Amino acid sequence: MAPLSLSGVQKSYGAHAVIKDVDLDIADGEFVILVGPSGCGKSTLLRMIAGLEKITGGDIRIGGRAVNDVPPKERDVAMVFQTYALYPHMSVAENMGFSLRLAKSDKATIAERVRKAADILALGPLLERLPKQLSGGQRQRVAMGRAIVRDPKVFLFDEPLSNLDAKLRVQMRAEIKSLHQRLKTTMVYVTHDQIEAMTMADRIVVMNGGQVEQVGRPLDLYNAPRNLFVAAFIGSPSMNLLEGDIVSDKAELMFRSKGGTLLPLPEGAMKLNANRRIVYGIRPEHIHLGDVAATHGMGIISVIEPMGSETQLVVKLGEDDLVVVLRDHLAGGPGDVLPIRIQPERVHLFDAESQQRFG
């Protein structure tokens, strides 16, 4: 186990910068997830930590030791890939112990480490099988077992669940989280799936365009996104974002969208100047069906999606479309008119020009 530190880390291919001055400190035993859209640089950053990509600038330290010029095999890290990368002609046990054989460990040590890893991952009955005889989830556990037997200082995961079906991904998320709790080893995990990040991470690193947008605990990012990118990326369904300005309506400050919809503002908005261009954010679950006397407008349902435990709606409020999540069933359909009520204390305000959050 070891802390991991990145200081001013850069990566360029010619004149094209793909990683831009990344600073990140990961504590010993912490589970940190790098998340962001495809092409944001998260996998490149992971490969730089592993030593599979040379860094252009900055420093990477594992356990306080600079590893910029240290070969991958000497960094004491283990990486689990998206494609499993199992040898098809080797049994599960042989795949798991292969790195130890390369390191010329004795047979007894290899057998003991493989057995312990198999016990952790419930692979004991499968040790003599070939990869082609395993399910996708079992192959992924073998890939994790191959990493565990090395007893590394840092585990690196590169989108390990992306090839699995939805049900198996949920199961494997729980297994990886449980694995971390048992091993208490530093883990860095890359995914484009923000639900994976929210449910598994101690802290999330949101990346965009080769740089870090925000670092924090999952609920901190959800409840207080630093900018519009994080607000839109974290959360499913995404936060509703409406551009407009602050206007005075009957001696009260209100938000007016481009479509002309008037919506309530949180208390802190009173410090902002009227007519300032802002982006108004409200999460779908913070929009409710109010009684007519307490409504902020009458919305027309354009799409309704029953999800079992909840109902998702797309509601047209004036000229604006809002996604609404209700925690119960709704007897209705497209074209129905509903009174919409916004929770002002749940509203997020962003500067339209800088895209940064107010407050």
Coordinates of C-alpha atoms in Angstrom, one line a residue:
M1 CA 0.0 0.0 0.0
A2 CA 1.2 3.5 -0.8
P3 CA 0.1 7.1 -1.4
L4 CA 0.2 8.3 -5.0
S5 CA 1.0 11.9 -6.0
L6 CA 0.9 13.6 -9.3
S7 CA 2.4 17.1 -9.6
G8 CA 2.1 19.2 -12.8
V9 CA 1.8 16.0 -14.9
Q10 CA 1.7 16.7 -18.7
K11 CA 1.5 14.6 -21.8
S12 CA 1.8 15.9 -25.4
Y13 CA 1.9 14.2 -28.8
G14 CA 3.9 16.8 -30.8
A15 CA 2.1 20.1 -30.4
H16 CA -1.1 18.4 -29.1
A17 CA -1.5 18.5 -25.3
V18 CA -3.7 15.6 -24.0
I19 CA -2.9 16.0 -20.3
K20 CA -2.5 19.5 -18.9
D21 CA -0.7 20.2 -15.6
V22 CA -2.6 17.6 -13.5
D23 CA -2.1 17.9 -9.7
L24 CA -3.6 15.1 -7.6
D25 CA -2.8 13.5 -4.2
I26 CA -4.3 10.1 -3.4
A27 CA -4.0 8.9 0.1
D28 CA -2.7 5.4 1.1
G29 CA -5.6 3.0 0.8
E30 CA -8.0 5.4 -1.0
F31 CA -10.3 4.4 -3.8
V32 CA -10.2 7.2 -6.4
I33 CA -12.1 7.1 -9.7
L34 CA -11.2 9.2 -12.8
V35 CA -14.3 9.9 -14.7
G36 CA -15.1 12.0 -17.8
P37 CA -16.3 11.7 -21.4
S38 CA -14.4 9.7 -24.0
G39 CA -11.2 11.4 -25.1
C40 CA -10.8 13.5 -21.9
G41 CA -7.4 11.9 -21.1
K42 CA -8.4 9.7 -18.1
S43 CA -7.0 6.4 -19.6
T44 CA -3.9 8.2 -20.8
L45 CA -3.3 9.5 -17.2
L46 CA -3.8 5.9 -15.8
R47 CA -1.3 4.5 -18.3
M48 CA 1.2 7.2 -17.3
I49 CA 0.9 6.1 -13.7
A50 CA 1.5 2.5 -14.8
G51 CA 4.5 3.5 -16.8
L52 CA 2.9 2.4 -20.1
E53 CA 3.1 6.0 -21.4
K54 CA 6.0 8.4 -20.9
I55 CA 5.2 11.7 -19.3
T56 CA 6.1 15.0 -21.0
G57 CA 6.4 17.0 -17.8
G58 CA 5.8 16.9 -14.1
D59 CA 6.3 14.2 -11.5
I60 CA 4.6 11.0 -10.5
R61 CA 5.4 9.6 -7.0
I62 CA 4.3 6.2 -5.6
G63 CA 5.0 5.8 -1.9
G64 CA 7.1 9.0 -2.0
R65 CA 9.4 7.6 -4.7
A66 CA 9.6 9.4 -8.0
V67 CA 8.8 6.9 -10.8
N68 CA 9.1 9.1 -13.9
D69 CA 11.9 7.0 -15.4
V70 CA 11.1 3.7 -13.6
P71 CA 10.0 0.8 -15.9
P72 CA 6.5 -0.5 -15.4
K73 CA 7.5 -3.8 -13.9
E74 CA 9.5 -2.0 -11.2
R75 CA 6.7 0.4 -10.1
D76 CA 5.0 -2.1 -7.9
V77 CA 1.6 -1.5 -9.5
A78 CA -0.9 -3.9 -11.0
M79 CA -3.3 -3.0 -13.8
V80 CA -6.7 -4.6 -14.7
F81 CA -7.6 -4.0 -18.3
Q82 CA -10.9 -3.6 -20.1
T83 CA -10.2 -6.7 -22.3
Y84 CA -9.2 -9.0 -19.4
A85 CA -6.0 -10.0 -21.4
L86 CA -6.1 -13.7 -20.2
Y87 CA -3.9 -16.3 -21.9
P88 CA -6.4 -18.7 -23.6
H89 CA -4.2 -21.8 -23.4
M90 CA -3.6 -21.4 -19.6
S91 CA -5.9 -22.4 -16.8
V92 CA -7.3 -19.9 -14.3
A93 CA -4.6 -20.8 -11.8
E94 CA -1.8 -20.5 -14.4
N95 CA -3.2 -17.1 -15.5
M96 CA -3.3 -15.8 -12.0
G97 CA 0.2 -17.0 -11.1
F98 CA 1.9 -16.1 -14.4
S99 CA 3.5 -12.8 -13.2
L100 CA 5.0 -14.7 -10.2
R101 CA 6.4 -17.3 -12.5
L102 CA 8.1 -14.5 -14.5
A103 CA 9.5 -13.2 -11.3
K104 CA 10.9 -16.7 -10.6
S105 CA 8.9 -17.1 -7.4
D106 CA 9.0 -20.7 -6.1
K107 CA 6.0 -23.0 -6.7
A108 CA 4.9 -23.1 -3.1
T109 CA 4.7 -19.3 -2.9
I110 CA 2.8 -19.1 -6.2
A111 CA 0.3 -21.8 -5.1
E112 CA -0.3 -20.1 -1.8
R113 CA -0.8 -16.6 -3.3
V114 CA -3.1 -18.0 -6.0
R115 CA -5.1 -19.9 -3.4
K116 CA -5.6 -16.8 -1.2
A117 CA -6.6 -14.7 -4.2
A118 CA -9.0 -17.4 -5.4
D119 CA -10.6 -17.5 -1.9
I120 CA -11.1 -13.7 -1.9
L121 CA -12.7 -13.8 -5.4
A122 CA -14.7 -17.1 -5.0
L123 CA -12.6 -18.7 -7.8
G124 CA -11.6 -21.9 -6.0
P125 CA -13.8 -24.3 -8.0
L126 CA -12.7 -22.7 -11.3
L127 CA -8.9 -22.9 -11.0
E128 CA -8.5 -25.7 -13.5
R129 CA -10.8 -24.2 -16.2
L130 CA -9.6 -22.4 -19.3
P131 CA -10.8 -18.8 -20.0
K132 CA -13.2 -20.0 -22.8
Q133 CA -15.1 -22.0 -20.1
L134 CA -15.8 -18.9 -18.0
S135 CA -18.5 -16.2 -18.1
G136 CA -17.6 -12.5 -18.6
G137 CA -17.8 -11.8 -14.9
Q138 CA -15.7 -14.8 -14.0
R139 CA -13.0 -13.7 -16.5
Q140 CA -13.0 -10.3 -14.9
R141 CA -12.5 -11.8 -11.5
V142 CA -9.6 -13.9 -12.9
A143 CA -8.0 -10.6 -14.2
M144 CA -8.4 -9.1 -10.7
G145 CA -6.9 -12.2 -9.1
R146 CA -3.9 -12.0 -11.4
A147 CA -3.4 -8.4 -10.0
I148 CA -4.0 -9.4 -6.4
V149 CA -1.3 -12.2 -6.3
R150 CA 1.3 -9.6 -7.0
D151 CA 0.4 -7.8 -3.8
P152 CA 1.1 -4.4 -5.4
K153 CA 1.3 -1.0 -3.7
V154 CA -1.4 0.4 -6.2
F155 CA -4.2 -1.2 -8.2
L156 CA -5.1 0.4 -11.5
F157 CA -8.4 -0.4 -13.3
D158 CA -9.0 0.8 -16.9
E159 CA -12.8 0.6 -17.5
P160 CA -12.9 -3.1 -16.3
L161 CA -16.7 -3.4 -16.5
S162 CA -17.5 -1.9 -19.9
N163 CA -17.7 -5.3 -21.6
L164 CA -20.3 -6.7 -19.2
D165 CA -24.1 -6.6 -19.4
A166 CA -26.0 -4.2 -17.1
K167 CA -26.9 -6.7 -14.4
L168 CA -23.4 -8.1 -14.2
R169 CA -21.9 -4.6 -14.0
V170 CA -24.0 -3.9 -10.9
Q171 CA -22.8 -7.2 -9.3
M172 CA -19.1 -6.5 -10.2
R173 CA -19.3 -3.0 -8.8
A174 CA -20.2 -4.4 -5.5
E175 CA -17.5 -7.0 -5.7
I176 CA -14.8 -4.5 -6.5
K177 CA -15.9 -2.2 -3.7
S178 CA -15.9 -5.2 -1.3
L179 CA -12.4 -6.1 -2.6
H180 CA -11.1 -2.7 -1.8
Q181 CA -12.6 -2.8 1.7
R182 CA -10.8 -6.2 2.3
L183 CA -7.4 -5.3 0.8
K184 CA -7.3 -1.7 1.9
T185 CA -4.9 -1.0 -1.0
T186 CA -4.7 2.2 -3.0
M187 CA -6.9 2.0 -6.1
V188 CA -7.2 4.2 -9.1
Y189 CA -10.1 3.3 -11.4
V190 CA -11.1 4.8 -14.8
T191 CA -14.6 4.9 -16.2
H192 CA -16.8 7.0 -18.4
D193 CA -19.8 5.8 -16.4
Q194 CA -20.6 8.4 -13.7
I195 CA -23.0 6.0 -11.9
E196 CA -20.0 3.6 -11.4
A197 CA -18.1 6.6 -10.0
M198 CA -20.8 7.7 -7.7
T199 CA -21.5 4.3 -6.2
M200 CA -17.9 3.1 -5.7
A201 CA -15.4 6.0 -5.1
D202 CA -14.1 7.5 -1.9
R203 CA -13.3 10.5 -4.2
I204 CA -14.1 11.3 -7.8
V205 CA -11.8 13.2 -10.2
V206 CA -13.8 14.7 -13.0
M207 CA -11.7 15.3 -16.1
N208 CA -12.4 17.2 -19.3
G209 CA -10.1 18.1 -22.1
G210 CA -7.0 16.8 -20.4
Q211 CA -7.5 18.7 -17.2
V212 CA -9.1 18.2 -13.8
E213 CA -12.5 20.0 -13.4
Q214 CA -13.2 19.1 -9.8
V215 CA -12.1 16.6 -7.1
G216 CA -14.3 15.6 -4.3
R217 CA -16.5 13.0 -2.5
P218 CA -19.4 11.8 -4.7
L219 CA -22.2 13.7 -2.9
D220 CA -20.1 16.8 -2.7
L221 CA -19.7 16.9 -6.5
Y222 CA -23.4 16.1 -6.8
N223 CA -24.6 18.8 -4.4
A224 CA -22.1 21.5 -5.2
P225 CA -20.7 21.2 -8.7
R226 CA -18.0 23.7 -9.3
N227 CA -18.9 24.5 -12.9
L228 CA -21.4 23.8 -15.7
F229 CA -19.4 20.8 -17.0
V230 CA -19.5 19.0 -13.6
A231 CA -23.1 19.9 -13.1
A232 CA -24.1 18.4 -16.4
F233 CA -21.9 15.3 -16.2
I234 CA -22.6 14.2 -12.6
G235 CA -26.1 12.9 -12.1
S236 CA -28.5 10.7 -14.0
P237 CA -30.7 12.1 -15.5
S238 CA -28.6 15.2 -15.9
M239 CA -29.3 18.5 -14.2
N240 CA -31.8 20.8 -16.0
L241 CA -29.8 23.9 -17.2
L242 CA -31.6 27.0 -18.5
E243 CA -29.8 30.1 -19.7
G244 CA -31.4 33.5 -18.9
D245 CA -31.1 36.5 -16.6
I246 CA -32.3 37.9 -13.3
V247 CA -35.2 40.3 -13.5
S248 CA -37.4 42.2 -11.0
D249 CA -41.0 40.9 -11.0
K250 CA -43.5 42.6 -8.7
A251 CA -40.7 43.8 -6.4
E252 CA -39.2 40.3 -6.3
L253 CA -36.1 39.0 -8.1
M254 CA -36.8 36.1 -10.4
F255 CA -35.0 34.1 -13.0
R256 CA -36.3 34.6 -16.5
S257 CA -35.2 31.9 -19.1
K258 CA -34.6 32.6 -22.8
G259 CA -38.0 31.1 -23.3
G260 CA -39.6 33.7 -21.0
T261 CA -40.3 31.3 -18.1
L262 CA -40.1 32.9 -14.6
L263 CA -38.7 30.7 -11.9
P264 CA -37.8 31.3 -8.2
L265 CA -34.3 32.1 -7.0
P266 CA -32.4 30.9 -3.9
E267 CA -31.8 33.4 -1.1
G268 CA -28.1 34.0 -2.1
A269 CA -29.2 35.2 -5.5
M270 CA -30.3 38.5 -4.0
K271 CA -26.6 39.6 -4.1
L272 CA -26.5 39.3 -7.9
N273 CA -27.2 42.1 -10.2
A274 CA -30.5 42.1 -12.1
N275 CA -30.1 41.5 -15.9
R276 CA -27.0 39.5 -15.3
R277 CA -26.7 36.5 -17.7
I278 CA -26.8 33.3 -15.7
V279 CA -27.5 29.6 -16.1
Y280 CA -30.2 28.2 -13.8
G281 CA -29.7 24.6 -12.7
I282 CA -32.2 22.3 -11.0
R283 CA -32.0 18.5 -10.7
P284 CA -34.9 16.5 -11.9
E285 CA -35.8 15.1 -8.5
H286 CA -36.0 18.6 -7.0
I287 CA -39.0 19.5 -9.3
H288 CA -42.3 18.6 -7.8
L289 CA -46.0 18.5 -8.7
G290 CA -47.4 21.3 -6.6
D291 CA -51.0 22.3 -5.9
V292 CA -52.3 25.1 -8.2
A293 CA -52.0 27.7 -5.5
A294 CA -48.3 27.1 -5.0
T295 CA -47.2 26.5 -8.6
H296 CA -44.4 28.1 -10.5
G297 CA -46.1 27.3 -13.8
M298 CA -48.3 24.8 -15.6
G299 CA -46.3 22.2 -17.4
I300 CA -47.4 20.0 -20.3
I301 CA -46.1 16.4 -20.4
S302 CA -44.4 15.6 -23.6
V303 CA -42.7 12.3 -22.6
I304 CA -43.5 9.9 -19.8
E305 CA -41.2 7.0 -18.8
P306 CA -42.5 4.6 -16.0
M307 CA -39.3 3.1 -14.5
G308 CA -41.0 1.0 -11.8
S309 CA -39.8 2.6 -8.6
E310 CA -40.0 6.1 -10.2
T311 CA -41.4 8.0 -13.1
Q312 CA -39.4 10.2 -15.5
L313 CA -41.1 13.0 -17.4
V314 CA -40.2 15.6 -19.9
V315 CA -42.4 18.5 -19.2
K316 CA -42.7 21.7 -21.4
L317 CA -42.9 24.7 -19.2
G318 CA -43.5 27.7 -21.5
E319 CA -40.9 27.3 -24.2
D320 CA -38.5 25.3 -21.9
D321 CA -38.2 21.5 -21.5
L322 CA -37.6 20.2 -18.0
V323 CA -36.8 16.6 -17.0
V324 CA -38.7 15.7 -13.9
V325 CA -38.2 12.6 -11.7
L326 CA -41.1 11.5 -9.4
R327 CA -40.6 8.9 -6.7
D328 CA -44.0 7.4 -7.3
H329 CA -46.3 6.4 -10.1
L330 CA -48.2 8.9 -12.2
A331 CA -51.5 8.2 -13.8
G332 CA -51.3 10.3 -16.9
G333 CA -49.8 10.7 -20.3
P334 CA -48.5 13.1 -23.0
G335 CA -50.5 16.2 -23.3
D336 CA -51.6 16.3 -19.6
V337 CA -51.2 19.6 -17.8
L338 CA -49.5 19.5 -14.3
P339 CA -48.7 22.3 -11.8
I340 CA -44.9 22.5 -11.4
R341 CA -43.2 23.6 -8.2
I342 CA -39.4 24.3 -7.9
Q343 CA -37.5 24.0 -4.6
P344 CA -35.6 27.3 -4.6
E345 CA -33.1 26.1 -2.0
R346 CA -32.1 23.4 -4.4
V347 CA -31.3 25.7 -7.3
H348 CA -27.8 26.0 -8.6
L349 CA -26.7 29.3 -10.3
F350 CA -23.7 29.6 -12.7
D351 CA -22.2 32.5 -14.5
A352 CA -23.1 32.2 -18.2
E353 CA -19.7 33.5 -19.4
S354 CA -17.2 31.9 -17.1
Q355 CA -19.5 28.8 -16.5
Q356 CA -18.4 28.8 -12.8
R357 CA -20.8 28.3 -10.0
F358 CA -21.9 31.3 -7.8
G359 CA -21.3 30.9 -4.1

